[in-house]
PDB file of C-alpha atoms in Angstrom:
ATOM      1  CA  UNK A   1       9.703  19.375  -5.972  1.00 54.00           C
ATOM      2  CA  UNK A   2      12.933  18.310  -7.711  1.00 57.00           C
ATOM      3  CA  UNK A   3      13.172  16.518 -11.043  1.00 54.00           C
ATOM      4  CA  UNK A   4      14.130  13.253  -9.325  1.00 57.00           C
ATOM      5  CA  UNK A   5      11.093  13.494  -7.020  1.00 55.00           C
ATOM      6  CA  UNK A   6       8.835  14.161 -10.005  1.00 53.00           C
ATOM      7  CA  UNK A   7      10.203  11.093 -11.788  1.00 56.00           C
ATOM      8  CA  UNK A   8       9.812   8.925  -8.702  1.00 58.00           C
ATOM      9  CA  UNK A   9       6.208   9.950  -8.090  1.00 57.00           C
ATOM     10  CA  UNK A  10       5.255  10.037 -11.777  1.00 60.00           C
ATOM     11  CA  UNK A  11       6.593   6.554 -12.607  1.00 83.00           C
ATOM     12  CA  UNK A  12       3.689   4.172 -13.276  1.00 89.00           C
ATOM     13  CA  UNK A  13       3.375   0.388 -13.345  1.00 92.00           C
ATOM     14  CA  UNK A  14       0.682  -2.203 -13.906  1.00 93.00           C
ATOM     15  CA  UNK A  15       0.184  -4.506 -10.924  1.00 94.00           C
ATOM     16  CA  UNK A  16      -2.221  -6.872  -9.202  1.00 92.00           C
ATOM     17  CA  UNK A  17      -3.211  -5.691  -5.725  1.00 91.00           C
ATOM     18  CA  UNK A  18      -5.524  -6.786  -2.983  1.00 92.00           C
ATOM     19  CA  UNK A  19      -7.551  -3.596  -3.018  1.00 93.00           C
ATOM     20  CA  UNK A  20     -10.419  -2.289  -0.915  1.00 92.00           C
ATOM     21  CA  UNK A  21     -12.415   0.656  -2.247  1.00 93.00           C
ATOM     22  CA  UNK A  22     -14.939   2.522  -0.110  1.00 93.00           C
ATOM     23  CA  UNK A  23     -16.815   5.779  -0.506  1.00 94.00           C
ATOM     24  CA  UNK A  24     -16.014   8.304   2.215  1.00 95.00           C
ATOM     25  CA  UNK A  25     -18.576   9.361   4.783  1.00 92.00           C
ATOM     26  CA  UNK A  26     -17.460  12.860   5.754  1.00 90.00           C
ATOM     27  CA  UNK A  27     -19.809  12.844   8.768  1.00 92.00           C
ATOM     28  CA  UNK A  28     -18.228   9.735  10.314  1.00 91.00           C
ATOM     29  CA  UNK A  29     -16.310  10.898  13.438  1.00 89.00           C
ATOM     30  CA  UNK A  30     -14.161   7.733  13.404  1.00 85.00           C
ATOM     31  CA  UNK A  31     -13.622   7.680   9.642  1.00 90.00           C
ATOM     32  CA  UNK A  32     -10.662   8.438   7.435  1.00 93.00           C
ATOM     33  CA  UNK A  33     -11.840  11.959   6.578  1.00 92.00           C
ATOM     34  CA  UNK A  34     -12.215  13.127  10.188  1.00 92.00           C
ATOM     35  CA  UNK A  35      -8.649  12.310  11.292  1.00 93.00           C
ATOM     36  CA  UNK A  36      -6.537  10.662   8.604  1.00 94.00           C
ATOM     37  CA  UNK A  37      -3.401  10.066  10.692  1.00 90.00           C
ATOM     38  CA  UNK A  38      -5.291   8.455  13.573  1.00 87.00           C
ATOM     39  CA  UNK A  39      -7.325   6.313  11.171  1.00 89.00           C
ATOM     40  CA  UNK A  40      -4.170   5.169   9.377  1.00 87.00           C
ATOM     41  CA  UNK A  41      -2.508   4.092  12.605  1.00 81.00           C
ATOM     42  CA  UNK A  42      -5.620   2.155  13.654  1.00 80.00           C
ATOM     43  CA  UNK A  43      -6.047   0.353  10.354  1.00 81.00           C
ATOM     44  CA  UNK A  44      -2.400  -0.212   9.365  1.00 79.00           C
ATOM     45  CA  UNK A  45      -0.723  -0.446  12.763  1.00 74.00           C
ATOM     46  CA  UNK A  46       1.296  -3.576  12.044  1.00 67.00           C
ATOM     47  CA  UNK A  47       2.623  -2.205   8.750  1.00 67.00           C
ATOM     48  CA  UNK A  48       3.394   1.137  10.372  1.00 65.00           C
ATOM     49  CA  UNK A  49       5.473  -0.569  13.068  1.00 71.00           C
ATOM     50  CA  UNK A  50       7.217  -2.790  10.522  1.00 68.00           C
ATOM     51  CA  UNK A  51       8.222   0.242   8.457  1.00 67.00           C
ATOM     52  CA  UNK A  52       9.517   1.983  11.554  1.00 68.00           C
ATOM     53  CA  UNK A  53      11.539  -1.095  12.518  1.00 72.00           C
ATOM     54  CA  UNK A  54      13.076  -1.272   9.045  1.00 72.00           C
ATOM     55  CA  UNK A  55      14.057   2.389   9.267  1.00 70.00           C
ATOM     56  CA  UNK A  56      15.655   1.825  12.674  1.00 76.00           C
ATOM     57  CA  UNK A  57      17.471  -1.386  11.722  1.00 80.00           C
ATOM     58  CA  UNK A  58      20.838   0.310  10.969  1.00 84.00           C
ATOM     59  CA  UNK A  59      20.759   1.961  14.397  1.00 85.00           C
ATOM     60  CA  UNK A  60      19.944  -1.353  16.062  1.00 83.00           C
ATOM     61  CA  UNK A  61      22.838  -3.031  14.258  1.00 86.00           C
ATOM     62  CA  UNK A  62      25.127  -0.245  15.446  1.00 88.00           C
ATOM     63  CA  UNK A  63      23.906  -0.737  19.028  1.00 87.00           C
ATOM     64  CA  UNK A  64      24.511  -4.479  18.744  1.00 85.00           C
ATOM     65  CA  UNK A  65      28.158  -3.885  17.895  1.00 88.00           C
ATOM     66  CA  UNK A  66      28.547  -1.863  21.090  1.00 90.00           C
ATOM     67  CA  UNK A  67      26.301  -3.808  23.456  1.00 89.00           C
ATOM     68  CA  UNK A  68      24.579  -7.024  22.384  1.00 89.00           C
ATOM     69  CA  UNK A  69      22.483  -7.250  25.584  1.00 88.00           C
ATOM     70  CA  UNK A  70      20.904  -3.847  24.980  1.00 87.00           C
ATOM     71  CA  UNK A  71      20.197  -4.821  21.361  1.00 83.00           C
ATOM     72  CA  UNK A  72      18.586  -8.094  22.494  1.00 87.00           C
ATOM     73  CA  UNK A  73      16.375  -6.178  24.929  1.00 85.00           C
ATOM     74  CA  UNK A  74      15.300  -3.691  22.241  1.00 83.00           C
ATOM     75  CA  UNK A  75      14.445  -6.543  19.875  1.00 81.00           C
ATOM     76  CA  UNK A  76      12.411  -8.170  22.648  1.00 80.00           C
ATOM     77  CA  UNK A  77      10.455  -4.932  23.133  1.00 82.00           C
ATOM     78  CA  UNK A  78       9.821  -4.670  19.393  1.00 75.00           C
ATOM     79  CA  UNK A  79       8.499  -8.244  19.347  1.00 75.00           C
ATOM     80  CA  UNK A  80       6.125  -7.555  22.238  1.00 73.00           C
ATOM     81  CA  UNK A  81       4.887  -4.363  20.576  1.00 69.00           C
ATOM     82  CA  UNK A  82       4.318  -6.296  17.334  1.00 66.00           C
ATOM     83  CA  UNK A  83       2.219  -8.879  19.194  1.00 62.00           C
ATOM     84  CA  UNK A  84       0.160  -6.107  20.781  1.00 67.00           C
ATOM     85  CA  UNK A  85      -0.313  -4.431  17.399  1.00 62.00           C
ATOM     86  CA  UNK A  86      -1.517  -7.729  15.920  1.00 61.00           C
ATOM     87  CA  UNK A  87      -4.189  -8.024  18.623  1.00 60.00           C
ATOM     88  CA  UNK A  88      -5.323  -4.438  18.148  1.00 58.00           C
ATOM     89  CA  UNK A  89      -5.385  -4.865  14.375  1.00 56.00           C
ATOM     90  CA  UNK A  90      -7.858  -7.712  14.670  1.00 54.00           C
ATOM     91  CA  UNK A  91     -10.526  -5.019  15.004  1.00 52.00           C
ATOM     92  CA  UNK A  92      -9.446  -3.315  11.785  1.00 52.00           C
ATOM     93  CA  UNK A  93     -11.795  -3.050   8.801  1.00 51.00           C
ATOM     94  CA  UNK A  94      -8.913  -3.943   6.486  1.00 58.00           C
ATOM     95  CA  UNK A  95      -8.923  -7.744   6.276  1.00 59.00           C
ATOM     96  CA  UNK A  96      -6.674  -8.426   3.297  1.00 61.00           C
ATOM     97  CA  UNK A  97      -5.832 -11.914   4.515  1.00 56.00           C
ATOM     98  CA  UNK A  98      -9.409 -12.987   3.821  1.00 57.00           C
ATOM     99  CA  UNK A  99      -9.460 -11.478   0.330  1.00 62.00           C
ATOM    100  CA  UNK A 100      -8.860 -13.987  -2.468  1.00 64.00           C
ATOM    101  CA  UNK A 101      -9.351 -11.754  -5.499  1.00 79.00           C
ATOM    102  CA  UNK A 102      -6.725  -9.316  -6.739  1.00 89.00           C
ATOM    103  CA  UNK A 103      -7.507  -6.180  -8.719  1.00 92.00           C
ATOM    104  CA  UNK A 104      -5.596  -5.088 -11.817  1.00 94.00           C
ATOM    105  CA  UNK A 105      -4.352  -1.540 -11.272  1.00 96.00           C
ATOM    106  CA  UNK A 106      -2.082   1.033 -12.832  1.00 96.00           C
ATOM    107  CA  UNK A 107      -0.245   2.632  -9.955  1.00 96.00           C
ATOM    108  CA  UNK A 108       2.168   5.395  -9.108  1.00 95.00           C
ATOM    109  CA  UNK A 109       3.248   7.000  -5.863  1.00 94.00           C
ATOM    110  CA  UNK A 110       0.694   9.743  -6.455  1.00 94.00           C
ATOM    111  CA  UNK A 111      -2.384   7.844  -7.597  1.00 96.00           C
ATOM    112  CA  UNK A 112      -4.134   4.674  -8.710  1.00 96.00           C
ATOM    113  CA  UNK A 113      -6.242   3.674 -11.721  1.00 96.00           C
ATOM    114  CA  UNK A 114      -8.533   0.642 -11.451  1.00 96.00           C
ATOM    115  CA  UNK A 115     -11.929  -0.778 -12.365  1.00 94.00           C
ATOM    116  CA  UNK A 116     -14.824  -0.983  -9.916  1.00 93.00           C
ATOM    117  CA  UNK A 117     -18.578  -1.503  -9.898  1.00 91.00           C
ATOM    118  CA  UNK A 118     -19.256   0.984  -7.102  1.00 92.00           C
ATOM    119  CA  UNK A 119     -22.248   3.027  -8.282  1.00 90.00           C
ATOM    120  CA  UNK A 120     -22.615   6.760  -8.918  1.00 91.00           C
ATOM    121  CA  UNK A 121     -18.925   7.723  -8.784  1.00 95.00           C
ATOM    122  CA  UNK A 122     -18.097  11.229 -10.047  1.00 96.00           C
ATOM    123  CA  UNK A 123     -14.950  13.346 -10.418  1.00 97.00           C
ATOM    124  CA  UNK A 124     -14.082  15.229  -7.243  1.00 96.00           C
ATOM    125  CA  UNK A 125     -15.518  12.512  -5.005  1.00 96.00           C
ATOM    126  CA  UNK A 126     -13.298  11.108  -2.234  1.00 96.00           C
ATOM    127  CA  UNK A 127     -12.582   7.400  -1.822  1.00 97.00           C
ATOM    128  CA  UNK A 128     -10.849   5.384   0.865  1.00 95.00           C
ATOM    129  CA  UNK A 129      -8.344   3.038  -0.779  1.00 95.00           C
ATOM    130  CA  UNK A 130      -6.775   0.178   1.150  1.00 93.00           C
ATOM    131  CA  UNK A 131      -3.926  -1.709  -0.532  1.00 93.00           C
ATOM    132  CA  UNK A 132      -1.727  -4.682   0.285  1.00 91.00           C
ATOM    133  CA  UNK A 133       1.689  -4.398  -1.391  1.00 90.00           C
ATOM    134  CA  UNK A 134       2.679  -7.926  -2.370  1.00 87.00           C
ATOM    135  CA  UNK A 135       6.471  -7.454  -2.351  1.00 87.00           C
ATOM    136  CA  UNK A 136       6.590  -6.374   1.310  1.00 83.00           C
ATOM    137  CA  UNK A 137       3.223  -7.235   2.862  1.00 82.00           C
ATOM    138  CA  UNK A 138       2.785  -3.550   3.692  1.00 87.00           C
ATOM    139  CA  UNK A 139      -0.777  -2.345   4.204  1.00 88.00           C
ATOM    140  CA  UNK A 140      -1.459   1.156   2.884  1.00 92.00           C
ATOM    141  CA  UNK A 141      -4.557   3.265   3.401  1.00 93.00           C
ATOM    142  CA  UNK A 142      -5.064   6.535   1.563  1.00 96.00           C
ATOM    143  CA  UNK A 143      -7.709   9.154   0.920  1.00 97.00           C
ATOM    144  CA  UNK A 144      -7.983   9.556  -2.860  1.00 97.00           C
ATOM    145  CA  UNK A 145      -9.797  12.058  -5.076  1.00 97.00           C
ATOM    146  CA  UNK A 146     -11.449  10.821  -8.250  1.00 97.00           C
ATOM    147  CA  UNK A 147     -10.046  12.567 -11.329  1.00 97.00           C
ATOM    148  CA  UNK A 148     -11.873  10.661 -14.091  1.00 96.00           C
ATOM    149  CA  UNK A 149     -14.613   8.037 -14.407  1.00 96.00           C
ATOM    150  CA  UNK A 150     -14.837   6.088 -17.682  1.00 94.00           C
ATOM    151  CA  UNK A 151     -17.382   3.448 -18.637  1.00 89.00           C
ATOM    152  CA  UNK A 152     -15.956   0.008 -19.403  1.00 86.00           C
ATOM    153  CA  UNK A 153     -17.558  -2.457 -21.795  1.00 71.00           C
ATOM    154  CA  UNK A 154     -17.751  -5.650 -19.770  1.00 61.00           C
ATOM    155  CA  UNK A 155     -20.293  -8.372 -19.072  1.00 53.00           C
ATOM    156  CA  UNK A 156     -22.110  -7.494 -15.862  1.00 54.00           C
ATOM    157  CA  UNK A 157     -24.836  -9.065 -13.787  1.00 54.00           C
ATOM    158  CA  UNK A 158     -27.917  -7.517 -12.186  1.00 56.00           C
ATOM    159  CA  UNK A 159     -27.420  -4.249 -13.997  1.00 58.00           C
ATOM    160  CA  UNK A 160     -24.093  -3.361 -12.336  1.00 67.00           C
ATOM    161  CA  UNK A 161     -21.911  -1.089 -14.430  1.00 78.00           C
ATOM    162  CA  UNK A 162     -18.147  -1.375 -14.338  1.00 89.00           C
ATOM    163  CA  UNK A 163     -16.177   1.862 -14.568  1.00 93.00           C
ATOM    164  CA  UNK A 164     -12.492   2.700 -14.768  1.00 95.00           C
ATOM    165  CA  UNK A 165     -11.564   5.221 -12.098  1.00 97.00           C
ATOM    166  CA  UNK A 166      -8.465   7.402 -12.094  1.00 97.00           C
ATOM    167  CA  UNK A 167      -7.556   8.781  -8.677  1.00 97.00           C
ATOM    168  CA  UNK A 168      -5.000  11.072  -7.101  1.00 97.00           C
ATOM    169  CA  UNK A 169      -3.967  10.578  -3.491  1.00 97.00           C
ATOM    170  CA  UNK A 170      -5.330  13.469  -1.453  1.00 97.00           C
ATOM    171  CA  UNK A 171      -3.989  12.128   1.853  1.00 96.00           C
ATOM    172  CA  UNK A 172      -1.153   9.626   2.165  1.00 96.00           C
ATOM    173  CA  UNK A 173       1.525   9.246   4.822  1.00 91.00           C
ATOM    174  CA  UNK A 174       5.106   9.889   3.574  1.00 91.00           C
ATOM    175  CA  UNK A 175       6.115   6.412   4.819  1.00 86.00           C
ATOM    176  CA  UNK A 176       3.430   4.896   2.605  1.00 91.00           C
ATOM    177  CA  UNK A 177       4.573   6.913  -0.409  1.00 93.00           C
ATOM    178  CA  UNK A 178       8.051   5.473   0.098  1.00 90.00           C
ATOM    179  CA  UNK A 179       6.585   1.983   0.556  1.00 89.00           C
ATOM    180  CA  UNK A 180       4.797   2.262  -2.796  1.00 94.00           C
ATOM    181  CA  UNK A 181       7.974   3.488  -4.517  1.00 93.00           C
ATOM    182  CA  UNK A 182       9.993   0.609  -3.024  1.00 91.00           C
ATOM    183  CA  UNK A 183       7.249  -1.832  -4.028  1.00 93.00           C
ATOM    184  CA  UNK A 184       7.335  -0.684  -7.661  1.00 94.00           C
ATOM    185  CA  UNK A 185      11.148  -0.846  -7.725  1.00 92.00           C
ATOM    186  CA  UNK A 186      11.090  -4.435  -6.391  1.00 92.00           C
ATOM    187  CA  UNK A 187       8.288  -5.362  -8.781  1.00 91.00           C
ATOM    188  CA  UNK A 188      10.235  -3.995 -11.740  1.00 90.00           C
ATOM    189  CA  UNK A 189      13.329  -5.944 -10.641  1.00 91.00           C
ATOM    190  CA  UNK A 190      11.304  -9.159 -10.334  1.00 87.00           C
ATOM    191  CA  UNK A 191       9.838  -8.631 -13.811  1.00 83.00           C
ATOM    192  CA  UNK A 192      13.289  -8.030 -15.299  1.00 85.00           C
ATOM    193  CA  UNK A 193      14.634 -11.158 -13.615  1.00 85.00           C
ATOM    194  CA  UNK A 194      11.699 -13.189 -14.924  1.00 79.00           C
ATOM    195  CA  UNK A 195      12.331 -11.943 -18.471  1.00 79.00           C
ATOM    196  CA  UNK A 196      16.049 -12.692 -18.161  1.00 80.00           C
ATOM    197  CA  UNK A 197      15.301 -16.214 -16.969  1.00 77.00           C
ATOM    198  CA  UNK A 198      12.889 -16.676 -19.864  1.00 74.00           C
ATOM    199  CA  UNK A 199      15.517 -15.514 -22.371  1.00 69.00           C
ATOM    200  CA  UNK A 200      18.094 -17.869 -20.853  1.00 66.00           C
ATOM    201  CA  UNK A 201      15.590 -20.718 -21.041  1.00 68.00           C
ATOM    202  CA  UNK A 202      14.806 -19.964 -24.697  1.00 63.00           C
ATOM    203  CA  UNK A 203      18.516 -19.782 -25.587  1.00 63.00           C
ATOM    204  CA  UNK A 204      19.215 -23.160 -23.987  1.00 63.00           C
ATOM    205  CA  UNK A 205      16.566 -24.956 -26.078  1.00 61.00           C
TER     206      UNK A 205
END
C-alpha cells in the first residue's frame, strides 16, 4: 500500500450517521458472513447501482456527443433498472428511511468507532454495520471486527450498559471504501465552508 493510500484510509473524522449494528450469526446461510458480496448486493442494491451509474457517467456523456438517441435509450434502461432495484430493496433489512436517530461516530475508510448498548461484546467478535452516508445517500454494509470495547459512564435504563466500540472493517467492497472517502472529503469541505461563512458573518458585525 502506498503512502497516499495509507493517508486516505487512515484519515479520521467525527460524523453523525444513521447506523445499524447487528451481531453476526455465522450459521445463517443467508447472512453477511456466509456470502458477503451477495448479501451486500441484496441489501444495498440501489446504492450499488447509483455508484455504478456515477462511474459510467463520463462514458455516457461521450456516447451522447456521438449519438444522442443511443444515450437516451441507455438512460431509459438505467431508470427502469433503478425502479426494479427499488422494488427489490423493499425486502431489505436496512431501513434507514425509517430511522430518526443518528449515531455519533469517529470514522475512517478502514473502521468505525461508536457507542452502543448491545450486550456482551468482546474483541475479535464480528459485527454487521449498516451506514447511510448523508452527503450522497449511499448505503454501505460491512463486516467489522471489534478491536476494543470500553465502558462509558452514561445514564442508562433497565441495567443496560453503554460501551464504546472500536472496529476494523473485515469485509468491505472497494466501491464502498471509495464512497466513504468521498463522503469524508465532502463533509470536510462542508465544515470548512460553514466555518468560513461564520467568520465572514462575525467580521461583518
